[in-house]
Amino acid sequence: MGFGHRWLSRTGAVALLVLAGLAVPAGPAPAADAEPRFTFDVTGTTVPLGVGKKRIHLRLTNLTGRTPREAIFYVRPGEQDWPDGISLMWPEGGGSGECDGDAAGWYCRIGPGALPELLPAAGETVDLPFDVNVQENQQPYEGTFSVEAGMAWGDEPMKTAARKLFTLRLVDDPEADLSVVAPDVKQSVRVGAGGRLEPTGTLQPGETGAVRFRIVNQGRKAVGGIKVTLRLPEAVTFTRPPKECVVAADRRSAVCTYDTLALIPVGQDTDPNDGSYSAVELHNLVTVAAATRAPVTLTGGTVQVEGLAEQPDVRPGPARTGLPANAVAVPAAEVDDSDNRDGFAVLVAARGGTGDDGDDGDGGGGGGDLPITGPRAGLIAGTGLALVAGGGIVLLLARRRRVVAVGGGGGTPAA
C-alpha cells in the first residue's frame, strides 16, 4: 500500500472496500433518506506546490436530536487519470475512525467498536481529518475526488447522503496557508494553578466553558501575526477576554490581534528547540446565560483567522512590539482561505444531567430529546480536542509533528 498505510483488521460488520467498485459494508443495503438527517463538506482542498502533505477535514454534521450508533464515509479519486504522485489518505495518527483501503479508494467507519467518541452528538459537527499527499516534482493540477457518507441511528438501517464531488487543486503559489479547527464547547472549565484550564463536567446554564481553536500554517511562507474574529451563539458571552481582543458591546463578538504570534510553514518546523512554531492552540473563556433552558444545542459560533504580513525574519531575535495606535496590520497573502473559518456549537446540559451519553435516542438516554436551535446550515464545529493544558490565551504552542494528527496518535484519538 502507498504511503506506509497497512490494511487494518475488521472488528465490525464492515466488508473490505473493493477498490474497483467501492463496495459497501456487509449487512442491509444503505437506504436513501428523503430528508437529509446529516450533511457533510470538505474544505482546504487547494495545495501549494512544494508542500508534501496538507491536512484537510471532512466536516460531518448530525441534524437530528440523537447520537447515531454508527457513521461511515468513503473517499476515492473521481478521474481515471489521477496522477500517481498525488493521493488522499486517512492520517497515520488516527482520528477518523477505523479505516481500510489504499490510495485508489478507502473508507473509515466509526461505531461501537471503532472510536465511538468521534460520533457527532445531537446537532454536533465533527471534523474528521485526512491528508493530501503530494510527491516532489509535481506540476499544477486540478482534478476531482468523491466523498460519500452514511449514518445509522438505533435499529434503523444506514442512511446515506448523495455522493459529492470536490475539486483538488495544486497551485504554484508560494504564500502562507492557514487553517483553523474549532471543537464544540461541551464542558465547563475553571482556571487552575498556573492558569491551566481544568474541566469540571458538562456545561450547564450559568457556567463557564472555553472556545478552543487550533491554527496551522500549511503553506510556504511565514505569517508575522494572526488576526482572529470570533462570534458566539445567542445566550453565550465572553467571560474574560484577553488584552489582545476588542469585544463588542453585546459581548458576543470579538476581534483579537496577535501581532507577535508568528507561524512558520510546517515544512520549516524541524527543530523543536528553536522557538519557532507552525501551529498554535488558543482559547477564550465564555459563559452561558443562567436563564438558558437546557438541554439545548446553541449554534452559530464561528472562528475566522487571517495571517498578518510577515517580518523579514520571524525566528528568534529582538522582541517585536505592538502596533502603534495609528497603524493597521496588513493581511498576508493566502493560498487557500476556504479553511480559514470554522464553526462551533455550545452544548448546554440540564442541571443535574450528564449530557449526551451516546444513547440511540429511544428516550432512555441523555441525547434522545436534545433540541437544536439556530440555522442548521451553520452547524459547523470541530472535533473534540482535549486541550486542557496551557495558561493565559495561549493554551499550547505545539510543534506541527505533535498536533497534526487530530484525535491523537497511534490510532486512538484524544477524547
Tab-separated table of C-alpha atoms in Angstrom:
chain	number	residue	atom	x	y	z
A	1	MET	CA	0.000	0.000	0.000
A	2	GLY	CA	1.123	3.516	-0.741
A	3	PHE	CA	2.407	5.976	1.868
A	4	GLY	CA	3.022	3.440	4.605
A	5	HIS	CA	-0.596	2.553	5.390
A	6	ARG	CA	-1.333	-1.063	6.201
A	7	TRP	CA	-4.584	-2.972	5.905
A	8	LEU	CA	-6.487	-2.914	9.185
A	9	SER	CA	-8.229	-5.956	10.630
A	10	ARG	CA	-12.009	-5.673	10.651
A	11	THR	CA	-13.658	-5.876	14.046
A	12	GLY	CA	-17.159	-4.875	12.994
A	13	ALA	CA	-19.578	-5.997	10.347
A	14	VAL	CA	-17.883	-3.969	7.621
A	15	ALA	CA	-16.686	-5.684	4.468
A	16	LEU	CA	-13.445	-4.674	2.789
A	17	LEU	CA	-13.586	-1.894	0.264
A	18	VAL	CA	-13.459	-3.297	-3.264
A	19	LEU	CA	-11.327	-0.690	-4.938
A	20	ALA	CA	-12.688	-1.355	-8.402
A	21	GLY	CA	-16.264	-0.732	-7.377
A	22	LEU	CA	-16.317	0.849	-3.900
A	23	ALA	CA	-18.103	-1.908	-2.002
A	24	VAL	CA	-20.456	-1.033	0.835
A	25	PRO	CA	-20.372	-2.591	4.322
A	26	ALA	CA	-21.778	-6.054	4.861
A	27	GLY	CA	-25.374	-6.233	6.039
A	28	PRO	CA	-28.528	-4.449	4.876
A	29	ALA	CA	-28.025	-2.102	1.950
A	30	PRO	CA	-27.884	1.569	2.942
A	31	ALA	CA	-31.191	3.351	2.476
A	32	ALA	CA	-31.568	6.749	0.881
A	33	ASP	CA	-33.243	9.316	3.125
A	34	ALA	CA	-35.952	11.590	1.727
A	35	GLU	CA	-34.995	14.379	4.140
A	36	PRO	CA	-31.304	14.704	4.984
A	37	ARG	CA	-30.515	13.841	8.584
A	38	PHE	CA	-26.896	14.860	8.258
A	39	THR	CA	-24.690	16.956	5.990
A	40	PHE	CA	-21.006	16.945	5.112
A	41	ASP	CA	-18.435	19.143	3.418
A	42	VAL	CA	-14.688	19.223	2.719
A	43	THR	CA	-12.629	22.426	2.793
A	44	GLY	CA	-8.992	23.338	2.261
A	45	THR	CA	-8.517	21.396	-0.978
A	46	THR	CA	-6.078	23.834	-2.606
A	47	VAL	CA	-2.453	22.800	-2.017
A	48	PRO	CA	0.607	24.895	-2.895
A	49	LEU	CA	3.284	23.094	-4.898
A	50	GLY	CA	6.244	22.253	-2.675
A	51	VAL	CA	4.043	21.159	0.257
A	52	GLY	CA	4.315	17.383	0.622
A	53	LYS	CA	1.295	16.896	2.887
A	54	LYS	CA	-1.721	19.005	3.743
A	55	ARG	CA	-4.247	18.069	6.435
A	56	ILE	CA	-7.843	18.694	5.357
A	57	HIS	CA	-11.097	17.766	7.108
A	58	LEU	CA	-14.435	16.164	6.394
A	59	ARG	CA	-16.992	18.168	8.391
A	60	LEU	CA	-19.814	15.775	9.254
A	61	THR	CA	-22.918	17.328	10.856
A	62	ASN	CA	-25.691	15.446	12.668
A	63	LEU	CA	-29.015	17.226	12.026
A	64	THR	CA	-31.060	15.071	14.396
A	65	GLY	CA	-31.700	15.235	18.128
A	66	ARG	CA	-29.890	11.980	18.950
A	67	THR	CA	-26.460	10.429	18.603
A	68	PRO	CA	-26.039	7.882	15.774
A	69	ARG	CA	-24.835	4.370	16.538
A	70	GLU	CA	-22.534	4.337	13.509
A	71	ALA	CA	-21.104	6.545	10.779
A	72	ILE	CA	-19.086	5.710	7.686
A	73	PHE	CA	-17.525	7.657	4.834
A	74	TYR	CA	-15.849	6.738	1.546
A	75	VAL	CA	-13.169	8.664	-0.377
A	76	ARG	CA	-11.871	7.913	-3.882
A	77	PRO	CA	-10.423	9.791	-6.859
A	78	GLY	CA	-13.035	10.849	-9.378
A	79	GLU	CA	-10.944	10.523	-12.520
A	80	GLN	CA	-9.230	7.632	-14.285
A	81	ASP	CA	-6.075	9.643	-14.988
A	82	TRP	CA	-5.487	10.725	-11.381
A	83	PRO	CA	-1.714	11.389	-11.094
A	84	ASP	CA	0.371	8.712	-9.376
A	85	GLY	CA	2.189	11.292	-7.260
A	86	ILE	CA	-0.979	12.642	-5.572
A	87	SER	CA	-3.052	10.681	-3.093
A	88	LEU	CA	-5.756	11.169	-0.465
A	89	MET	CA	-5.278	9.031	2.652
A	90	TRP	CA	-6.570	8.822	6.199
A	91	PRO	CA	-3.983	10.098	8.737
A	92	GLU	CA	-1.452	7.640	10.106
A	93	GLY	CA	-2.033	9.111	13.569
A	94	GLY	CA	-5.732	8.170	13.558
A	95	GLY	CA	-8.650	10.413	14.347
A	96	SER	CA	-11.038	9.391	11.549
A	97	GLY	CA	-12.294	6.036	12.808
A	98	GLU	CA	-11.326	2.540	11.690
A	99	CYS	CA	-10.109	2.852	8.099
A	100	ASP	CA	-9.281	0.458	5.260
A	101	GLY	CA	-8.273	0.607	1.615
A	102	ASP	CA	-5.433	2.408	-0.129
A	103	ALA	CA	-4.685	5.434	-2.292
A	104	ALA	CA	-7.078	4.238	-5.028
A	105	GLY	CA	-10.068	4.362	-2.659
A	106	TRP	CA	-10.801	3.805	1.026
A	107	TYR	CA	-13.364	4.169	3.777
A	108	CYS	CA	-13.474	4.858	7.519
A	109	ARG	CA	-16.048	3.546	9.973
A	110	ILE	CA	-16.987	4.942	13.388
A	111	GLY	CA	-19.151	2.863	15.685
A	112	PRO	CA	-19.444	0.959	18.970
A	113	GLY	CA	-16.155	-0.865	18.404
A	114	ALA	CA	-14.448	1.810	16.298
A	115	LEU	CA	-13.836	5.067	18.188
A	116	PRO	CA	-17.454	5.896	19.121
A	117	GLU	CA	-16.267	9.140	20.756
A	118	LEU	CA	-15.956	10.551	17.226
A	119	LEU	CA	-19.684	10.191	16.510
A	120	PRO	CA	-21.424	13.595	16.293
A	121	ALA	CA	-23.961	14.076	19.087
A	122	ALA	CA	-27.302	15.820	18.587
A	123	GLY	CA	-26.744	18.933	16.478
A	124	GLU	CA	-22.977	18.458	16.595
A	125	THR	CA	-20.322	18.544	13.867
A	126	VAL	CA	-17.106	16.564	13.886
A	127	ASP	CA	-14.055	17.430	11.797
A	128	LEU	CA	-12.583	14.138	10.583
A	129	PRO	CA	-9.058	14.551	9.195
A	130	PHE	CA	-7.445	13.098	6.118
A	131	ASP	CA	-4.324	14.023	4.196
A	132	VAL	CA	-3.451	15.167	0.701
A	133	ASN	CA	-0.020	13.646	-0.047
A	134	VAL	CA	1.984	15.149	-2.901
A	135	GLN	CA	5.288	13.745	-4.130
A	136	GLU	CA	8.030	16.053	-5.377
A	137	ASN	CA	8.322	17.373	-8.933
A	138	GLN	CA	4.582	17.741	-9.464
A	139	GLN	CA	3.026	20.236	-11.862
A	140	PRO	CA	-0.048	22.409	-11.296
A	141	TYR	CA	-3.099	20.161	-11.403
A	142	GLU	CA	-6.862	20.244	-10.990
A	143	GLY	CA	-8.987	17.123	-10.530
A	144	THR	CA	-11.963	15.818	-8.599
A	145	PHE	CA	-12.436	13.273	-5.835
A	146	SER	CA	-15.666	11.938	-4.394
A	147	VAL	CA	-16.902	11.553	-0.824
A	148	GLU	CA	-19.940	9.574	0.289
A	149	ALA	CA	-21.106	9.373	3.896
A	150	GLY	CA	-23.705	7.454	5.887
A	151	MET	CA	-25.144	7.342	9.412
A	152	ALA	CA	-27.350	4.917	11.324
A	153	TRP	CA	-29.490	5.552	14.420
A	154	GLY	CA	-30.788	2.892	16.805
A	155	ASP	CA	-32.013	-0.186	14.917
A	156	GLU	CA	-32.598	1.749	11.699
A	157	PRO	CA	-30.673	0.890	8.506
A	158	MET	CA	-27.779	3.051	7.400
A	159	LYS	CA	-28.859	6.342	5.832
A	160	THR	CA	-26.629	7.648	3.058
A	161	ALA	CA	-26.275	11.118	1.606
A	162	ALA	CA	-25.734	11.777	-2.079
A	163	ARG	CA	-22.150	11.378	-3.222
A	164	LYS	CA	-20.389	14.729	-3.585
A	165	LEU	CA	-17.517	15.721	-5.832
A	166	PHE	CA	-14.811	18.056	-4.549
A	167	THR	CA	-12.053	19.747	-6.543
A	168	LEU	CA	-8.418	19.270	-5.592
A	169	ARG	CA	-6.036	21.912	-6.904
A	170	LEU	CA	-2.244	22.048	-6.901
A	171	VAL	CA	-1.162	25.648	-7.427
A	172	ASP	CA	2.192	27.347	-7.853
A	173	ASP	CA	1.660	29.871	-5.049
A	174	PRO	CA	4.478	30.383	-2.502
A	175	GLU	CA	2.335	32.082	0.156
A	176	ALA	CA	1.065	31.186	3.620
A	177	ASP	CA	-1.888	28.810	4.002
A	178	LEU	CA	-3.671	28.948	7.369
A	179	SER	CA	-6.327	26.519	8.547
A	180	VAL	CA	-8.407	26.508	11.734
A	181	VAL	CA	-10.379	23.803	13.558
A	182	ALA	CA	-12.675	24.619	16.498
A	183	PRO	CA	-14.315	21.856	18.570
A	184	ASP	CA	-17.753	22.211	20.088
A	185	VAL	CA	-17.927	23.627	23.608
A	186	LYS	CA	-19.310	20.833	25.803
A	187	GLN	CA	-17.556	21.074	29.186
A	188	SER	CA	-17.420	23.623	31.946
A	189	VAL	CA	-13.936	24.661	32.986
A	190	ARG	CA	-12.118	26.522	35.722
A	191	VAL	CA	-8.731	28.184	35.691
A	192	GLY	CA	-6.428	26.223	37.961
A	193	ALA	CA	-2.901	26.698	39.231
A	194	GLY	CA	-0.585	28.369	36.744
A	195	GLY	CA	-3.508	29.405	34.548
A	196	ARG	CA	-4.224	25.847	33.428
A	197	LEU	CA	-7.743	25.031	32.270
A	198	GLU	CA	-9.371	22.217	34.234
A	199	PRO	CA	-12.614	20.572	33.024
A	200	THR	CA	-15.301	20.332	35.734
A	201	GLY	CA	-18.115	18.441	33.979
A	202	THR	CA	-20.833	19.070	31.432
A	203	LEU	CA	-21.557	22.704	30.633
A	204	GLN	CA	-24.777	23.910	32.312
A	205	PRO	CA	-26.638	27.260	32.375
A	206	GLY	CA	-24.693	29.965	34.188
A	207	GLU	CA	-21.376	28.114	33.865
A	208	THR	CA	-18.154	28.927	32.036
A	209	GLY	CA	-16.624	26.933	29.189
A	210	ALA	CA	-13.817	27.559	26.713
A	211	VAL	CA	-13.880	28.128	22.952
A	212	ARG	CA	-10.733	26.367	21.740
A	213	PHE	CA	-9.248	26.513	18.276
A	214	ARG	CA	-6.124	25.289	16.531
A	215	ILE	CA	-4.379	27.295	13.804
A	216	VAL	CA	-1.810	25.685	11.483
A	217	ASN	CA	0.262	27.258	8.696
A	218	GLN	CA	0.331	24.656	5.908
A	219	GLY	CA	1.739	26.982	3.237
A	220	ARG	CA	5.211	28.003	2.104
A	221	LYS	CA	5.579	31.471	3.672
A	222	ALA	CA	5.505	32.547	7.300
A	223	VAL	CA	2.964	34.939	8.762
A	224	GLY	CA	4.078	37.634	11.185
A	225	GLY	CA	0.929	37.573	13.295
A	226	ILE	CA	-2.643	36.315	13.491
A	227	LYS	CA	-5.978	38.140	13.463
A	228	VAL	CA	-8.878	36.123	14.921
A	229	THR	CA	-12.537	37.084	14.560
A	230	LEU	CA	-14.940	35.248	16.881
A	231	ARG	CA	-18.723	35.186	17.037
A	232	LEU	CA	-20.618	33.389	19.811
A	233	PRO	CA	-24.093	31.816	19.694
A	234	GLU	CA	-27.019	33.555	21.355
A	235	ALA	CA	-27.072	33.292	25.165
A	236	VAL	CA	-23.267	32.934	25.258
A	237	THR	CA	-20.894	35.813	26.123
A	238	PHE	CA	-17.168	36.287	26.582
A	239	THR	CA	-16.123	35.896	30.210
A	240	ARG	CA	-12.577	37.134	30.432
A	241	PRO	CA	-11.314	38.379	27.052
A	242	PRO	CA	-7.532	38.744	26.718
A	243	LYS	CA	-5.987	42.152	26.237
A	244	GLU	CA	-5.413	41.421	22.545
A	245	CYS	CA	-9.192	41.301	21.932
A	246	VAL	CA	-11.672	44.093	21.239
A	247	VAL	CA	-15.105	42.895	22.354
A	248	ALA	CA	-18.424	44.241	21.051
A	249	ALA	CA	-20.949	45.831	23.381
A	250	ASP	CA	-23.115	42.688	23.427
A	251	ARG	CA	-20.019	40.631	24.399
A	252	ARG	CA	-20.838	38.069	21.715
A	253	SER	CA	-18.240	39.058	19.118
A	254	ALA	CA	-14.572	39.927	19.340
A	255	VAL	CA	-11.601	40.718	17.128
A	256	CYS	CA	-8.267	39.583	18.544
A	257	THR	CA	-4.972	40.738	17.013
A	258	TYR	CA	-1.887	38.727	17.986
A	259	ASP	CA	0.644	40.779	16.077
A	260	THR	CA	3.631	38.980	17.642
A	261	LEU	CA	2.303	35.446	17.113
A	262	ALA	CA	4.331	34.382	14.077
A	263	LEU	CA	3.749	30.979	12.454
A	264	ILE	CA	6.301	29.456	10.097
A	265	PRO	CA	5.339	26.860	7.462
A	266	VAL	CA	5.008	23.266	8.617
A	267	GLY	CA	7.820	22.253	6.276
A	268	GLN	CA	10.213	24.598	8.085
A	269	ASP	CA	9.228	23.413	11.562
A	270	THR	CA	12.070	20.933	12.004
A	271	ASP	CA	13.810	21.990	15.231
A	272	PRO	CA	11.771	21.551	18.441
A	273	ASN	CA	14.072	23.893	20.350
A	274	ASP	CA	14.381	26.890	18.031
A	275	GLY	CA	11.446	28.847	19.436
A	276	SER	CA	9.565	28.927	16.124
A	277	TYR	CA	6.152	27.353	15.632
A	278	SER	CA	3.933	26.263	12.762
A	279	ALA	CA	0.827	25.598	14.901
A	280	VAL	CA	-0.845	27.159	17.905
A	281	GLU	CA	-3.873	26.359	20.044
A	282	LEU	CA	-5.759	29.216	21.705
A	283	HIS	CA	-8.796	29.542	23.939
A	284	ASN	CA	-11.332	32.157	25.041
A	285	LEU	CA	-13.464	31.720	28.162
A	286	VAL	CA	-17.226	32.053	27.597
A	287	THR	CA	-20.286	31.915	29.877
A	288	VAL	CA	-23.760	30.523	29.149
A	289	ALA	CA	-26.636	32.716	30.353
A	290	ALA	CA	-28.167	31.403	33.574
A	291	ALA	CA	-31.679	31.690	32.104
A	292	THR	CA	-30.906	29.315	29.228
A	293	ARG	CA	-33.382	26.421	29.001
A	294	ALA	CA	-31.457	23.176	28.792
A	295	PRO	CA	-30.653	20.710	27.393
A	296	VAL	CA	-30.053	22.656	24.200
A	297	THR	CA	-27.514	22.969	21.392
A	298	LEU	CA	-26.705	26.626	20.723
A	299	THR	CA	-25.365	27.035	17.195
A	300	GLY	CA	-23.886	29.828	15.122
A	301	GLY	CA	-20.497	30.233	16.776
A	302	THR	CA	-17.637	30.911	14.348
A	303	VAL	CA	-13.884	31.399	14.401
A	304	GLN	CA	-12.131	33.022	11.444
A	305	VAL	CA	-8.376	33.531	11.166
A	306	GLU	CA	-6.259	35.754	8.977
A	307	GLY	CA	-2.494	35.931	8.700
A	308	LEU	CA	-0.708	39.265	9.056
A	309	ALA	CA	2.183	40.231	6.829
A	310	GLU	CA	5.416	38.574	7.899
A	311	GLN	CA	8.545	40.323	9.011
A	312	PRO	CA	11.728	39.508	7.056
A	313	ASP	CA	12.824	37.079	9.783
A	314	VAL	CA	10.318	35.535	12.225
A	315	ARG	CA	12.866	33.387	14.042
A	316	PRO	CA	14.268	34.322	17.470
A	317	GLY	CA	15.601	37.851	17.690
A	318	PRO	CA	14.670	41.206	19.174
A	319	ALA	CA	11.216	41.221	20.720
A	320	ARG	CA	8.507	42.615	18.450
A	321	THR	CA	6.373	45.461	19.676
A	322	GLY	CA	2.641	46.010	19.343
A	323	LEU	CA	1.242	48.089	16.514
A	324	PRO	CA	1.131	51.856	17.073
A	325	ALA	CA	-2.304	53.335	17.688
A	326	ASN	CA	-2.361	54.886	14.220
A	327	ALA	CA	-1.213	51.754	12.372
A	328	VAL	CA	-3.217	48.990	10.715
A	329	ALA	CA	-1.995	45.420	10.352
A	330	VAL	CA	-1.630	44.370	6.714
A	331	PRO	CA	-3.175	40.989	5.778
A	332	ALA	CA	-0.792	38.344	4.475
A	333	ALA	CA	-1.370	36.653	1.131
A	334	GLU	CA	-3.232	33.348	1.430
A	335	VAL	CA	-3.139	30.283	-0.834
A	336	ASP	CA	-6.461	28.792	0.304
A	337	ASP	CA	-8.875	30.691	2.528
A	338	SER	CA	-11.651	28.074	2.364
A	339	ASP	CA	-10.394	26.528	5.626
A	340	ASN	CA	-9.742	29.814	7.452
A	341	ARG	CA	-13.191	29.699	9.056
A	342	ASP	CA	-14.728	27.045	11.270
A	343	GLY	CA	-17.866	26.969	13.353
A	344	PHE	CA	-18.737	25.574	16.727
A	345	ALA	CA	-21.811	24.887	18.817
A	346	VAL	CA	-22.241	25.238	22.564
A	347	LEU	CA	-23.906	22.139	24.040
A	348	VAL	CA	-25.685	23.015	27.286
A	349	ALA	CA	-26.732	20.201	29.629
A	350	ALA	CA	-29.676	20.389	32.004
A	351	ARG	CA	-28.761	20.848	35.642
A	352	GLY	CA	-28.220	17.522	37.312
A	353	GLY	CA	-27.798	15.795	33.927
A	354	THR	CA	-24.717	14.224	32.395
A	355	GLY	CA	-25.220	15.410	28.831
A	356	ASP	CA	-25.400	13.232	25.728
A	357	ASP	CA	-24.199	9.763	26.662
A	358	GLY	CA	-24.326	8.255	23.215
A	359	ASP	CA	-27.766	6.667	23.673
A	360	ASP	CA	-29.531	5.658	20.487
A	361	GLY	CA	-32.283	8.174	21.051
A	362	ASP	CA	-35.085	5.947	22.330
A	363	GLY	CA	-35.762	8.293	25.223
A	364	GLY	CA	-33.741	6.398	27.794
A	365	GLY	CA	-30.514	8.367	27.474
A	366	GLY	CA	-29.200	11.879	27.670
A	367	GLY	CA	-29.243	12.532	23.922
A	368	GLY	CA	-32.715	11.396	22.915
A	369	ASP	CA	-34.647	14.654	23.322
A	370	LEU	CA	-31.941	17.274	22.895
A	371	PRO	CA	-33.427	20.193	20.943
A	372	ILE	CA	-31.435	22.020	18.292
A	373	THR	CA	-31.612	25.785	17.869
A	374	GLY	CA	-30.219	28.125	15.265
A	375	PRO	CA	-29.836	27.615	11.488
A	376	ARG	CA	-28.816	24.079	10.660
A	377	ALA	CA	-26.692	25.358	7.810
A	378	GLY	CA	-24.450	26.913	10.460
A	379	LEU	CA	-23.744	23.671	12.283
A	380	ILE	CA	-20.046	23.732	11.587
A	381	ALA	CA	-17.844	22.735	14.515
A	382	GLY	CA	-14.619	20.889	15.248
A	383	THR	CA	-13.660	17.518	16.589
A	384	GLY	CA	-13.335	17.176	20.362
A	385	LEU	CA	-9.776	18.221	21.167
A	386	ALA	CA	-8.658	17.527	24.710
A	387	LEU	CA	-6.901	20.852	25.182
A	388	VAL	CA	-6.623	21.201	28.925
A	389	ALA	CA	-3.056	22.421	29.201
A	390	GLY	CA	-1.752	25.950	28.941
A	391	GLY	CA	-2.139	29.349	30.549
A	392	GLY	CA	-3.476	32.764	29.544
A	393	ILE	CA	-4.729	32.933	25.978
A	394	VAL	CA	-2.124	30.576	24.525
A	395	LEU	CA	-3.215	27.081	25.555
A	396	LEU	CA	-0.388	25.257	23.847
A	397	LEU	CA	2.289	26.272	21.387
A	398	ALA	CA	2.740	22.898	19.771
A	399	ARG	CA	5.035	21.633	17.073
A	400	ARG	CA	3.322	20.515	13.855
A	401	ARG	CA	4.542	16.961	14.359
A	402	ARG	CA	2.775	16.809	17.734
A	403	VAL	CA	-0.545	18.380	16.784
A	404	VAL	CA	-1.260	17.477	13.205
A	405	ALA	CA	-2.975	14.145	13.916
A	406	VAL	CA	-6.325	15.368	15.148
A	407	GLY	CA	-7.505	12.990	17.813
A	408	GLY	CA	-4.078	11.814	18.855
A	409	GLY	CA	-1.585	9.280	17.664
A	410	GLY	CA	-1.378	5.573	17.461
A	411	GLY	CA	-4.902	5.280	16.149
A	412	THR	CA	-6.523	6.263	19.464
A	413	PRO	CA	-7.786	9.836	19.360
A	414	ALA	CA	-7.977	12.039	22.393
A	415	ALA	CA	-11.359	12.373	23.988
